[in-house]
Coordinates of C-alpha atoms and ligand atoms in Angstrom, one line a residue:
X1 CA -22.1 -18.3 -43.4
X2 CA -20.6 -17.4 -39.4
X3 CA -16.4 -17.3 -39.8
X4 CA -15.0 -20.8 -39.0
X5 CA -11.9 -20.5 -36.4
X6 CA -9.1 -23.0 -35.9
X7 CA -7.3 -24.3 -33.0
X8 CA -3.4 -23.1 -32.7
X9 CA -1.5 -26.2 -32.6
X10 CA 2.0 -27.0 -33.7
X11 CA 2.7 -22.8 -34.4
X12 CA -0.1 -23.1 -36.4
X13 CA -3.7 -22.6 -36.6
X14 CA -4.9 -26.0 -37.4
X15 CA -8.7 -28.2 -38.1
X16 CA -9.7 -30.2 -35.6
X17 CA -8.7 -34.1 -36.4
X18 CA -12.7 -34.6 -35.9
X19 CA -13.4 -31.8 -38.6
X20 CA -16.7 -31.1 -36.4
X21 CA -17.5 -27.9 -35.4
X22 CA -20.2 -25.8 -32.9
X23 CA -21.8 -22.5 -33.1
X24 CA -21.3 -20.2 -30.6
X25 CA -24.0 -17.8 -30.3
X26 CA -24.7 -14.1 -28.9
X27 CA -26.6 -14.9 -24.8
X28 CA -28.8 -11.6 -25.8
X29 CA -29.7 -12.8 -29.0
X30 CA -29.9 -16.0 -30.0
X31 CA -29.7 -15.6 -33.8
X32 CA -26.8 -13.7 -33.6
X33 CA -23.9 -16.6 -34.3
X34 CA -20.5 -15.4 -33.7
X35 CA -18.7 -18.2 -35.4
X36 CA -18.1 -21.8 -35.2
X37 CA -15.2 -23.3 -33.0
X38 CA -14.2 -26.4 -33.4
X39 CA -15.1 -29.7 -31.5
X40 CA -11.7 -31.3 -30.9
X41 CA -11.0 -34.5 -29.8
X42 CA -8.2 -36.5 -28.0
X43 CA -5.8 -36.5 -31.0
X44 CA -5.9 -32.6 -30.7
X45 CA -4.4 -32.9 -27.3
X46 CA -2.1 -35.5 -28.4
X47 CA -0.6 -33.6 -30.8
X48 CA -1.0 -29.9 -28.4
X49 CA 1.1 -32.0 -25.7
X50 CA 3.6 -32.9 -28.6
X51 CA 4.3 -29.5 -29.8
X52 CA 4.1 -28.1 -26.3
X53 CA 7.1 -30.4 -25.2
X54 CA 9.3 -29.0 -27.8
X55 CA 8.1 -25.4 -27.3
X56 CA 9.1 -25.7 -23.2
X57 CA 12.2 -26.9 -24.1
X58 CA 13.4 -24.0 -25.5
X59 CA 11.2 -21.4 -23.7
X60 CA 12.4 -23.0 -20.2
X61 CA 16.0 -22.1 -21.3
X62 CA 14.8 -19.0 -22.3
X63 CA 15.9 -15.9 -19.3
X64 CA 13.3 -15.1 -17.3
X65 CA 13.8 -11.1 -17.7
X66 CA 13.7 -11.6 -21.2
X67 CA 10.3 -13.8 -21.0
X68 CA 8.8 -11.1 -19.1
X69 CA 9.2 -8.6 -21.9
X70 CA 7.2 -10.5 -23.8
X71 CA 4.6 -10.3 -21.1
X72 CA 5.5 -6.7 -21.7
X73 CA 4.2 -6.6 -25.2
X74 CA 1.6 -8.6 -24.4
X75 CA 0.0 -6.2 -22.3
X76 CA 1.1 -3.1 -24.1
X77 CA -1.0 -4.7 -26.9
X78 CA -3.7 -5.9 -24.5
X79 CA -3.9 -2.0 -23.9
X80 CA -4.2 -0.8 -27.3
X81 CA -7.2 -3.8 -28.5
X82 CA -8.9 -3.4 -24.8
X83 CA -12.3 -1.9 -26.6
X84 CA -11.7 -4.4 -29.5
X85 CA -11.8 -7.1 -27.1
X86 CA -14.3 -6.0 -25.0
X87 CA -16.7 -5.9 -27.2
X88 CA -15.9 -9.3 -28.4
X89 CA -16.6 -10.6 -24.9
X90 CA -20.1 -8.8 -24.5
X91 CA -20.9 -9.9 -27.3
X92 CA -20.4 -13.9 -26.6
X93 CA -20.5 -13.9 -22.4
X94 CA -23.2 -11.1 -22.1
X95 CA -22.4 -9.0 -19.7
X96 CA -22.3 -5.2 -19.9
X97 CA -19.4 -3.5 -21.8
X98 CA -17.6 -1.3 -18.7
X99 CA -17.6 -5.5 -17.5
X100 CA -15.9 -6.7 -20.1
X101 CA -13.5 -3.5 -20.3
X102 CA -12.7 -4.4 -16.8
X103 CA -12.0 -7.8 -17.5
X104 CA -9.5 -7.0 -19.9
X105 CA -8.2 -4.4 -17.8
X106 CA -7.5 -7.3 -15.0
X107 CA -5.6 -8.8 -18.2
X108 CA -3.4 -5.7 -18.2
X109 CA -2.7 -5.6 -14.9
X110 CA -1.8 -9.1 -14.8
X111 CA 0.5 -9.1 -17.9
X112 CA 2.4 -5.7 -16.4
X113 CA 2.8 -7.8 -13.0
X114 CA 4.5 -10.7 -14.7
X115 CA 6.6 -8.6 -16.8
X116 CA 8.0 -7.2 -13.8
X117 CA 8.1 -11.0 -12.1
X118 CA 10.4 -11.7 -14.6
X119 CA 13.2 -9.8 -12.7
X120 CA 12.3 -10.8 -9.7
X121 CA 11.2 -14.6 -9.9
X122 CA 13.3 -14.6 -6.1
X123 CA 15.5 -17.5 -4.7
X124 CA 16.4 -17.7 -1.3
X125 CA 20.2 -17.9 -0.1
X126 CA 20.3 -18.6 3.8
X127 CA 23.2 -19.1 5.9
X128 CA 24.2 -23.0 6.2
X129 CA 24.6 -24.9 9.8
X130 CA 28.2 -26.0 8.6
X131 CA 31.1 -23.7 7.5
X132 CA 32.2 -23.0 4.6
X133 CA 29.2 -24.1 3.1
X134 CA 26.3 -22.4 1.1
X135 CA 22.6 -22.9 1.3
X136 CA 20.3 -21.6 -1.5
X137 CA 17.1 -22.4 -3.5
X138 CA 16.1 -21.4 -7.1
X139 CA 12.9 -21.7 -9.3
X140 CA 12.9 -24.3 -12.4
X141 CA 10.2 -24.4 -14.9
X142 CA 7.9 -27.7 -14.3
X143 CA 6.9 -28.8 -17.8
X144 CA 3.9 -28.6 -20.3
X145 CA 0.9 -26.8 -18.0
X146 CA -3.3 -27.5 -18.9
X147 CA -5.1 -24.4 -18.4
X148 CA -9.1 -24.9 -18.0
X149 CA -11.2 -21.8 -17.4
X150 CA -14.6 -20.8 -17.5
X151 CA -17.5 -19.2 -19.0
X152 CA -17.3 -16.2 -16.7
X153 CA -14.3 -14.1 -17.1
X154 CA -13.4 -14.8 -20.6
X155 CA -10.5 -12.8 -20.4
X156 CA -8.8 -12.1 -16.9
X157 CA -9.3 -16.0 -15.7
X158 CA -7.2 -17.2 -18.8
X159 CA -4.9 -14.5 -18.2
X160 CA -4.5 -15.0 -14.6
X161 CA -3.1 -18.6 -15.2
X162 CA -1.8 -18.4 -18.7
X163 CA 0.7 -15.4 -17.6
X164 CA 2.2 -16.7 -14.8
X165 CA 3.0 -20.1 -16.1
X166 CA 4.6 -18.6 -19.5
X167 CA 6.9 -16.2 -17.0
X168 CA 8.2 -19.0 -14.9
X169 CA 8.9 -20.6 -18.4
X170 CA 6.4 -23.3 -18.9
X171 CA 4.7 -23.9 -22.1
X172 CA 0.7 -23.7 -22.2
X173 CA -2.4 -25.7 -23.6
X174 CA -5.1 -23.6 -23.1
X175 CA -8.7 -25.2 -22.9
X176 CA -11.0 -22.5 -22.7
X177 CA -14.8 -22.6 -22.0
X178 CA -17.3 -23.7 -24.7
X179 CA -19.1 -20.7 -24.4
X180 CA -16.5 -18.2 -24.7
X181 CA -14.0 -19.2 -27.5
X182 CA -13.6 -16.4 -29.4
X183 CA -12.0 -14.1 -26.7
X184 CA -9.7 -16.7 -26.3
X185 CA -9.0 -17.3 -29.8
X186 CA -8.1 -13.0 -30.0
X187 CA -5.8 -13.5 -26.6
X188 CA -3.8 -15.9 -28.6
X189 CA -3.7 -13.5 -31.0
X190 CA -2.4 -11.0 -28.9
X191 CA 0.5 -13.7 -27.2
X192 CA 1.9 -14.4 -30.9
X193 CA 1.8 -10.9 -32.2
X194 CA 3.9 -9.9 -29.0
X195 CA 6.2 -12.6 -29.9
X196 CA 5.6 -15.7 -28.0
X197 CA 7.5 -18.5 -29.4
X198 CA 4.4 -20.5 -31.4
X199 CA 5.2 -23.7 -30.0
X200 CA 4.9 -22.1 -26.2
X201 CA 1.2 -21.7 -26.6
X202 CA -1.3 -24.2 -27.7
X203 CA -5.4 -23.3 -28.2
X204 CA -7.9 -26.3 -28.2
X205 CA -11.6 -25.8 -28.2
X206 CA -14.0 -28.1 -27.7
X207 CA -16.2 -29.9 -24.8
X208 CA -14.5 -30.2 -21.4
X209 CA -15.7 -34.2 -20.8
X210 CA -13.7 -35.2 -24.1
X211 CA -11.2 -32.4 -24.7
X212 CA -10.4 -30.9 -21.0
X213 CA -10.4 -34.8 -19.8
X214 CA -8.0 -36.1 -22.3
X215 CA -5.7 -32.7 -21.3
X216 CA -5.9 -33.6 -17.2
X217 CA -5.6 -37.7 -18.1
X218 CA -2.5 -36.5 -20.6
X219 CA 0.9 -38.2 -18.4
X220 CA 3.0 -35.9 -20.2
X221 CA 0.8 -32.5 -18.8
X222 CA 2.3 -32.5 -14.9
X223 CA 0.5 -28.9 -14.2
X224 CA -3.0 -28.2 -14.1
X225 CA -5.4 -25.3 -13.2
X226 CA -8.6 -25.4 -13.3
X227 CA -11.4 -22.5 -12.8
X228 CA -14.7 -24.0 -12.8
X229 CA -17.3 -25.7 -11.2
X230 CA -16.6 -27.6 -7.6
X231 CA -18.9 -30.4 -9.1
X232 CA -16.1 -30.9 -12.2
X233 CA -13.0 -29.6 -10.0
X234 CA -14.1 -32.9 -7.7
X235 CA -13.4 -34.9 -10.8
X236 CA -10.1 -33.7 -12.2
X237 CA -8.9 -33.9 -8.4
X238 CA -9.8 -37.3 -7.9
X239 CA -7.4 -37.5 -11.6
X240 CA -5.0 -35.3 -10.8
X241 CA -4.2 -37.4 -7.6
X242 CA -4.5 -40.5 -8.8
X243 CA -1.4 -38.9 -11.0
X244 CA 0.2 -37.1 -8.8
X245 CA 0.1 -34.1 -10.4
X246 CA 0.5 -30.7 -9.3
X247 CA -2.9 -29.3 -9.6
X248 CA -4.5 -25.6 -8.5
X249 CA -8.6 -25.6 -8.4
X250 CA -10.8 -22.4 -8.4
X251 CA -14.0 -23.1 -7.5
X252 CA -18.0 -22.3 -6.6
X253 CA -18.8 -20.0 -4.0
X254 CA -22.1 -18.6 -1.7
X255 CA -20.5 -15.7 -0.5
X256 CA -22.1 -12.9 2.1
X257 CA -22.6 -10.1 2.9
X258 CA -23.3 -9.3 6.5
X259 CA -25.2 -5.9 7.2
X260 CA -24.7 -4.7 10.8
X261 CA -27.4 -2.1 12.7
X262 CA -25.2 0.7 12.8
X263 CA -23.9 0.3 8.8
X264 CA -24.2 3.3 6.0
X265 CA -27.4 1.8 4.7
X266 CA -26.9 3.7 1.2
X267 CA -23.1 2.7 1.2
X268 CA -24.2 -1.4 1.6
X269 CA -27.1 -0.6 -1.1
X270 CA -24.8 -0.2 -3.7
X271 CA -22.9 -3.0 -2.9
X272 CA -25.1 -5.4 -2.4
X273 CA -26.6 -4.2 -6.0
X274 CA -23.4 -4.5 -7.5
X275 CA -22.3 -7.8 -5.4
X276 CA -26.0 -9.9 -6.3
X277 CA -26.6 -8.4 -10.0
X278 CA -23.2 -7.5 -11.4
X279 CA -21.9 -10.1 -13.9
X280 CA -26.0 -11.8 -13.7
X281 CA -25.0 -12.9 -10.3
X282 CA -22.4 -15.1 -12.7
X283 CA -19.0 -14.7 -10.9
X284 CA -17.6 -16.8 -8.7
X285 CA -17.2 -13.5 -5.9
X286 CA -21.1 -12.7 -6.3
X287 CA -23.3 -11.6 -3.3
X288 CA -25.8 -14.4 -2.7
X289 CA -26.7 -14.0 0.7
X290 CA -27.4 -10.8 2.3
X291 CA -27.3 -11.4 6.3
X292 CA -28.3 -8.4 7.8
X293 CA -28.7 -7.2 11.9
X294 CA -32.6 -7.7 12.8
X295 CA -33.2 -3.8 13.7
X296 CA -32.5 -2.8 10.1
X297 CA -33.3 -6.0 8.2
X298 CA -37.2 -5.0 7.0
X299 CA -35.7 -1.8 6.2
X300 CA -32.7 -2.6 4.7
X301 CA -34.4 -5.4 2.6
X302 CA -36.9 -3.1 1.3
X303 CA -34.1 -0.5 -0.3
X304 CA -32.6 -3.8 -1.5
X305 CA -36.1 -4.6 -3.4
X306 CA -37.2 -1.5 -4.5
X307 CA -34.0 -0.7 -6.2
X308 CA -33.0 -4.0 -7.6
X309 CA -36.6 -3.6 -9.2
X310 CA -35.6 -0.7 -11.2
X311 CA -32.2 -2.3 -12.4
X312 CA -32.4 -2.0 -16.7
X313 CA -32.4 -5.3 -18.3
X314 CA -30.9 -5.7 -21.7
X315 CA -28.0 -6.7 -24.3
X316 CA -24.7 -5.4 -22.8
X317 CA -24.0 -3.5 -25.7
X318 CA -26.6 -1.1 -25.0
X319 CA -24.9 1.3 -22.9
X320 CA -28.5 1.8 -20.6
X321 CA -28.2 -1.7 -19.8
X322 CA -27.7 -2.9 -16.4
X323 CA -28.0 -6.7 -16.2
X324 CA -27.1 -8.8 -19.2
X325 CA -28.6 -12.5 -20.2
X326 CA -27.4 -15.0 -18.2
X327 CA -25.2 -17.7 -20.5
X328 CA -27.1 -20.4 -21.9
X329 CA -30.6 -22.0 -21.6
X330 CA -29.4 -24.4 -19.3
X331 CA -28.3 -21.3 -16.3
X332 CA -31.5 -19.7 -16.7
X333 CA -33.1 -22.6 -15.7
X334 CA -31.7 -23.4 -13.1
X335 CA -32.2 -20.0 -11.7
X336 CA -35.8 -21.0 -12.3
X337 CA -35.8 -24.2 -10.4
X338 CA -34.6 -22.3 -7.5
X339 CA -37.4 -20.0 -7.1
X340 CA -39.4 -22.9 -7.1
X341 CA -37.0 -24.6 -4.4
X342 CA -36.9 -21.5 -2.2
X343 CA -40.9 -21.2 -2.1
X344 CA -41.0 -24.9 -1.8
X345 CA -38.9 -24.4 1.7
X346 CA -40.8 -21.7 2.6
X347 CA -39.1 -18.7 1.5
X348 CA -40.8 -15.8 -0.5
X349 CA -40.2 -14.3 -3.6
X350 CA -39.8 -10.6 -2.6
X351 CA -39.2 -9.2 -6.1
X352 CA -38.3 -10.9 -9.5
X353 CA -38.5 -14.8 -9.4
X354 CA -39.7 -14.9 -13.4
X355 CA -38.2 -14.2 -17.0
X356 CA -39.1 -10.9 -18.0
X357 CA -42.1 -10.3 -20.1
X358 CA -40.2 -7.6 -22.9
X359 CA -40.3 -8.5 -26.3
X360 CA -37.3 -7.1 -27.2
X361 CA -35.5 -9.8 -24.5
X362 CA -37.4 -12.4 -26.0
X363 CA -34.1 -13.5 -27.7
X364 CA -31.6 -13.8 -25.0
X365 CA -31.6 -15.9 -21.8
X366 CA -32.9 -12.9 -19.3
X367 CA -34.0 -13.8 -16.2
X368 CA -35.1 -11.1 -13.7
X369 CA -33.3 -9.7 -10.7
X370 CA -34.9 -11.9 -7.6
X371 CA -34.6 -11.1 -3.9
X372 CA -35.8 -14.1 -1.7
X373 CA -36.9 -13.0 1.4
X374 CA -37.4 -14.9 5.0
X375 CA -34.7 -17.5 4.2
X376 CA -33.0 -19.1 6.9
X377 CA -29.9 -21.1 7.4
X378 CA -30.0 -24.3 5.9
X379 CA -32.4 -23.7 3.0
X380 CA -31.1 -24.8 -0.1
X381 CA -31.2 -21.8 -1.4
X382 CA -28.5 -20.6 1.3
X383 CA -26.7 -23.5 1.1
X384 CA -26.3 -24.1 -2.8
X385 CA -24.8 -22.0 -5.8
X386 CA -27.0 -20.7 -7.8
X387 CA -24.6 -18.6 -10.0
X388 CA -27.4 -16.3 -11.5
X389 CA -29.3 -13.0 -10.6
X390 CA -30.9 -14.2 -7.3
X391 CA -30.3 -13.1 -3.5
X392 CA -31.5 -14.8 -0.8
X393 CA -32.4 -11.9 3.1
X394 CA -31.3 -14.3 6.1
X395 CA -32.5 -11.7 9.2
X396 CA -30.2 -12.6 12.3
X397 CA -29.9 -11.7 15.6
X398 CA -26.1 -10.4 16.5
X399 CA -22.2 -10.6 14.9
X400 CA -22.0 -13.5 16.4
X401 CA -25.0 -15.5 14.5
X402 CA -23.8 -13.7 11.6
X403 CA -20.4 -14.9 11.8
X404 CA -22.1 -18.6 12.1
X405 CA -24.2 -18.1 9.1
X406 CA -21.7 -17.1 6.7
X407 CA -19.3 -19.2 7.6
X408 CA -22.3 -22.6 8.1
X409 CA -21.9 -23.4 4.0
X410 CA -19.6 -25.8 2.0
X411 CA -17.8 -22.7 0.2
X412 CA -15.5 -20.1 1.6
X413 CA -14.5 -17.4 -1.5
X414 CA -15.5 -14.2 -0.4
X415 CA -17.2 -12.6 2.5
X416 CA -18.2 -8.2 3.0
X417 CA -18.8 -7.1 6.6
X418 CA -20.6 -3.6 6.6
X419 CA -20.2 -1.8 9.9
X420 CA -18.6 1.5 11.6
X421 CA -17.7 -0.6 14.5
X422 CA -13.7 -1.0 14.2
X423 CA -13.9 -4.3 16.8
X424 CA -16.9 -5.9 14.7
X425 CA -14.6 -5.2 11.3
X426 CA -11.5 -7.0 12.8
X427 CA -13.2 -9.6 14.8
X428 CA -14.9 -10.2 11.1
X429 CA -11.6 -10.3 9.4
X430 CA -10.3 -13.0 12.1
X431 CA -13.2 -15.1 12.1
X432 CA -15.7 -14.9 8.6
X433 CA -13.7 -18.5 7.0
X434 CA -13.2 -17.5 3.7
X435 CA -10.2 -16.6 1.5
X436 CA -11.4 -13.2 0.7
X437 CA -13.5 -10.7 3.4
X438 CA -14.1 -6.5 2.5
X439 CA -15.0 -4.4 5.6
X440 CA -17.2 -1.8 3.5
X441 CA -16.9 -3.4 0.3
X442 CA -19.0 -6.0 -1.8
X443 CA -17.9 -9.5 -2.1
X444 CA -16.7 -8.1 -5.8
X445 CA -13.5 -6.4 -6.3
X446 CA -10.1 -8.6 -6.4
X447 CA -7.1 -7.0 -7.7
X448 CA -4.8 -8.3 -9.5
X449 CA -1.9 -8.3 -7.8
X450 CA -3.3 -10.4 -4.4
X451 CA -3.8 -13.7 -4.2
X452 CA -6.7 -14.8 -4.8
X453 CA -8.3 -17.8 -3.7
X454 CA -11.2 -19.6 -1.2
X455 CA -11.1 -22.2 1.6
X456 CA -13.2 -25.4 1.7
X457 CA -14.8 -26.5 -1.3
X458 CA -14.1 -23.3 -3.2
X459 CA -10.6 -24.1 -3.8
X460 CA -7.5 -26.7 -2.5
X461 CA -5.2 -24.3 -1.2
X462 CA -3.4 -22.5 -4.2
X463 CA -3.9 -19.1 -5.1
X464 CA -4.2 -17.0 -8.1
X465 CA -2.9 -13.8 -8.9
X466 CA 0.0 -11.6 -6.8
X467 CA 2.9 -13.0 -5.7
X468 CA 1.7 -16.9 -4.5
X469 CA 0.7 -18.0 -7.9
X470 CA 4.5 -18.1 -9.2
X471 CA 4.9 -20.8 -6.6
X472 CA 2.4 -22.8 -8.1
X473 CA 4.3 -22.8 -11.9
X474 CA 7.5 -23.3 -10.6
X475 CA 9.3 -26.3 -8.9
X476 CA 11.7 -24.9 -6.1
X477 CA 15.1 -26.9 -6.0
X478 CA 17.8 -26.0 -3.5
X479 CA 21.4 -26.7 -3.9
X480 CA 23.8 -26.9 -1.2
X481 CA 27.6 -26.0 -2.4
X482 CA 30.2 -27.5 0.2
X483 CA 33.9 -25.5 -0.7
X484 CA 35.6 -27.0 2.9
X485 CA 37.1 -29.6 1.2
X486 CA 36.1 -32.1 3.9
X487 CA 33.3 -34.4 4.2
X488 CA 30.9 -32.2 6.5
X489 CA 27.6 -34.2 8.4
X490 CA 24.9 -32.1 8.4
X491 CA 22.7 -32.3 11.7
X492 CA 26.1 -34.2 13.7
X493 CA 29.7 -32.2 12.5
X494 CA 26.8 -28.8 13.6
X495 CA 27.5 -28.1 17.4
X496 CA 30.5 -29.8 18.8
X497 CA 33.3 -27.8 16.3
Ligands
NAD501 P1 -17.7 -25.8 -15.5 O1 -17.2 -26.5 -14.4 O2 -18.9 -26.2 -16.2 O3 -16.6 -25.6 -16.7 C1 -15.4 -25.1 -16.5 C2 -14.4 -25.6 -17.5 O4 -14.2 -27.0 -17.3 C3 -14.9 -25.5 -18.9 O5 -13.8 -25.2 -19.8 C4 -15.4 -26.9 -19.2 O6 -15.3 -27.3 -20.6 C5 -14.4 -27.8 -18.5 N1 -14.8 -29.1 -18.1 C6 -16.0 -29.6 -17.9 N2 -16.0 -30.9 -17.6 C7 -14.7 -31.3 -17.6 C8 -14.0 -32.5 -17.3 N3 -14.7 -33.6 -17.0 N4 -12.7 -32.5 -17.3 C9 -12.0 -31.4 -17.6 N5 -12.6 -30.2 -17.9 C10 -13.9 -30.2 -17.9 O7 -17.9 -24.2 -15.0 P2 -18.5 -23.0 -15.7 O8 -20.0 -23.2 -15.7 O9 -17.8 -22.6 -17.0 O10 -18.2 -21.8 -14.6 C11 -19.0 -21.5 -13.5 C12 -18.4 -22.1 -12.3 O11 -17.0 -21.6 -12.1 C13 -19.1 -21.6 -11.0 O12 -19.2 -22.7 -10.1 C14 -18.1 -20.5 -10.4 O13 -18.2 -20.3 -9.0 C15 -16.8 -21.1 -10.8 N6 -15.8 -20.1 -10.8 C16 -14.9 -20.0 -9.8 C17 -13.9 -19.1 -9.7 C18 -12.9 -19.0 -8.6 O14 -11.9 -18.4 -8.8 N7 -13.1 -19.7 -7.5 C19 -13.9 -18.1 -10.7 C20 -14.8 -18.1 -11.8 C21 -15.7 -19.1 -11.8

């Protein structure tokens, strides 16, 4: 019988009121069940919100220095469980285990980077227009914050919002992905063994149309942040702003990577491998669409095939493996109907374009690496996310055309520009409309202490990560302290004394 895990409600792990519960199973091998999570419902989040308001009002008095040391222990723990963890994470998301060790290490990093926010968290004082008088801001906490991530960094995604709020001294409902419970389940573990007040943090599992609605329709949950897909960030906005709530969305991407004439062929060869087949193609930074210069495009394009052919399929436990499973049945479809799309609009299947023929991946959701070749701007498979192992070529003529084609799709997360041409790397930097663009890098490779964030459908304007996401937790009030002992009228007593 697989281990049955609980939600962590009310300082304690609890049963769902629904007493229902789903498997979660192993993407490279289908029989192997990791446990069942339960299928909340509304009342879960009733009584999460509940126990969340009394947890923020004691955390929200709590310092902030003394909140980051928390933060502290979380990631000094984070550090010592890092393989545990890791392993954990292959084993439910799929992909390969120096992946999974790096998402935890982004956990790290982002748990060290609050710690320190905690004695920083920085007001502004400013001089005043009117004497004798002072001028200053501060940040309060905002309340109860919804946390929704995704399938794809188990881990660092949580982490990156979960972090941040706590240090700006909000309490948390967490509402992690279906797919990915259990790494979620041993990151709440981590927060209450570094001593997290229990009523700060709340874990609910279950479906995000019942569970994650009744969370963003909750009145008494003023924050959330969502990481997801633009197609269910659209519907939490359209919520969030009927409710005026504060509300931060991550979203889908078709990021490129632009390949000029005089580029280090072999440099851009491994990053496109990395960018396009890294993660299954499943992260929100992935390489999708490879624009390369026309004098090395039949060239560069065959490197592209002839390597990505070789790439080692398999579970990401196996340390040979390259590419993992992708997550469910459901994602390798899709992938499937969009070789059919691309030939359908007249692109060709280079290499890949079919699920691989091993027996020994007969159990997991493989797919093979797939390089569509002669697609052109437009196409749905340039225009559309695909979030899987697939690339589609587009050959174009110039910068300049380059510059049109990345920048000619709904989404605008990450762009990579490879060149040796200093003016073509900051012309690239100025123009390519995205929220993220490497000279001489894949699309891949954020850092934890940057924002991080897209333009246009791939996100609303917030950031993650670095310095700009502690705006997002915390309300900025400014207080004006008047010690003249007159009645001073800002904006008419200014000029004529
Ligand atoms: P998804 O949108 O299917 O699900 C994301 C989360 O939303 C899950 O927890 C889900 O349960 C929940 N959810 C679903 N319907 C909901 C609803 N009606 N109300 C509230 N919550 C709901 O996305 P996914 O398949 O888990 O992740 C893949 C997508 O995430 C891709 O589009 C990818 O680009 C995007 N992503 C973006 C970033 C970024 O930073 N921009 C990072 C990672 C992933």
């Amino acid at each position: 019988m697989p281990e049955r895990f609980l939600n962590y409600i009310g300082g304690e792990w609890t049963a769902p009121s629904t007493n229902d519960y789903f498997e979660n199973r192993n993407p490279a091998d289908r029989e192997d069940v990791i446990g069942r999570f339960p299928r909340s419902g509304a009342a879960d989040v009733e009584r999460a919100v509940q126990s969340a308001r009394r947890g923020f009002a004691a955390w929200s008095r709590t310092p902030a220095p003394l909140r980051g040391q928390v933060l502290q222990r979380v990631g000094e723990l984070l550090v010592q469980k890092k393989e545990e963890i890791a392993r954990a994470m292959t084993r439910e998301m799929g992909k390969v285990l120096p992946e999974t060790r790096g998402d935890v290490q982004e956990g790290i990093d982002t748990a060290f980077y609050a710690a320190t926010e905690g004695r920083r968290l920085f007001g502004r004082v400013v001089p005043s227009e009117l004497r004798s008088k002072w001028a200053m801001s501060f940040r309060r906490p905002i309340g109860v914050a919804g946390l929704i991530t995704p399938f794809n960094f188990p881990l660092a995604i949580p982490t990156w919002k979960t972090f941040p709020a706590l240090l700006c001294g909000n309490a948390v409902i967490l509402k992690p992905a279906e797919d990915v419970p259990h790494t979620v389940h041993l990151l709440v573990e981590v927060l209450l063994e570094a001593g997290l007040p229990p009523e700060v943090i709340q874990l609910v599992h279950g479906q995000g149309s019942i569970l994650g609605r009744a969370l963003v329709e909750h009145p008494d949950v003023p924050v959330i942040s969502f990481t997801g897909s633009t197609e269910t960030g659209s519907i939490i906005g359209a919520t969030c702003g009927r409710m005026h709530k504060r509300l931060s969305l991550e979203m889908g991407g078709k990021n490129a990577m632009i390949v000029l004439d005089d580029a280090d062929l072999d440099l851009a060869l491994d990053g496109v491998l990395w960018g396009a087949f890294g993660t299954t193609g499943q992260r929100c930074t992935a390489t999708s669409r490879l624009i390369v210069q026309e004098k090395v495009h039949d060239r560069f394009l065959r490197m592209v095939c002839d390597r990505a052919a070789t790439l080692r399929l398999g579970p990401g436990l196996d340390p040979t493996t390259e590419v993992g499973p992708l997550i469910h049945a459901a994602a390798r479809d899709k992938v499937a109907e969009y070789v059919g799309i691309a030939k359908g609009e007249g692109a060709s299947v280079a290499i890949g374009g079919a699920v691989p023929s091993d027996p020994r991946l007969a159990h997991g959701w493989f797919y093979q690496p797939t390089v569509f070749a002669g697609v052109t701007p437009g196409m749905r498979v340039e225009q559309e996310e695909i979030f899987g192992p697939a690339l589609s070529v587009i050959r174009v003529k110039d910068l300049d055309e380059a510059i049109r084609v990345n920048n000619g799709v709904p989404y605008g997360l990450s762009s990579a520009l490879y060149t040796r041409d200093v003016n073509a790397a900051f012309r690239a930097m100025t123009d390519l409309d995205n929220g993220i663009t490497y000279v001489n890098a894949p699309t891949i490779g954020a850092e934890a202490h940057l924002p991080f964030g897209g333009v246009k459908q791939t996100g609303n304007g917030h950031r993650e990560g670095g310095w700009e996401v502690y705006d997002f937790y915390s309300e900025t009030k400014v207080v004006y302290v008047d010690y003249s002992g007159t009645l001073q009228r800002a904006q008419i007593d200014t000029y004529d004394k």
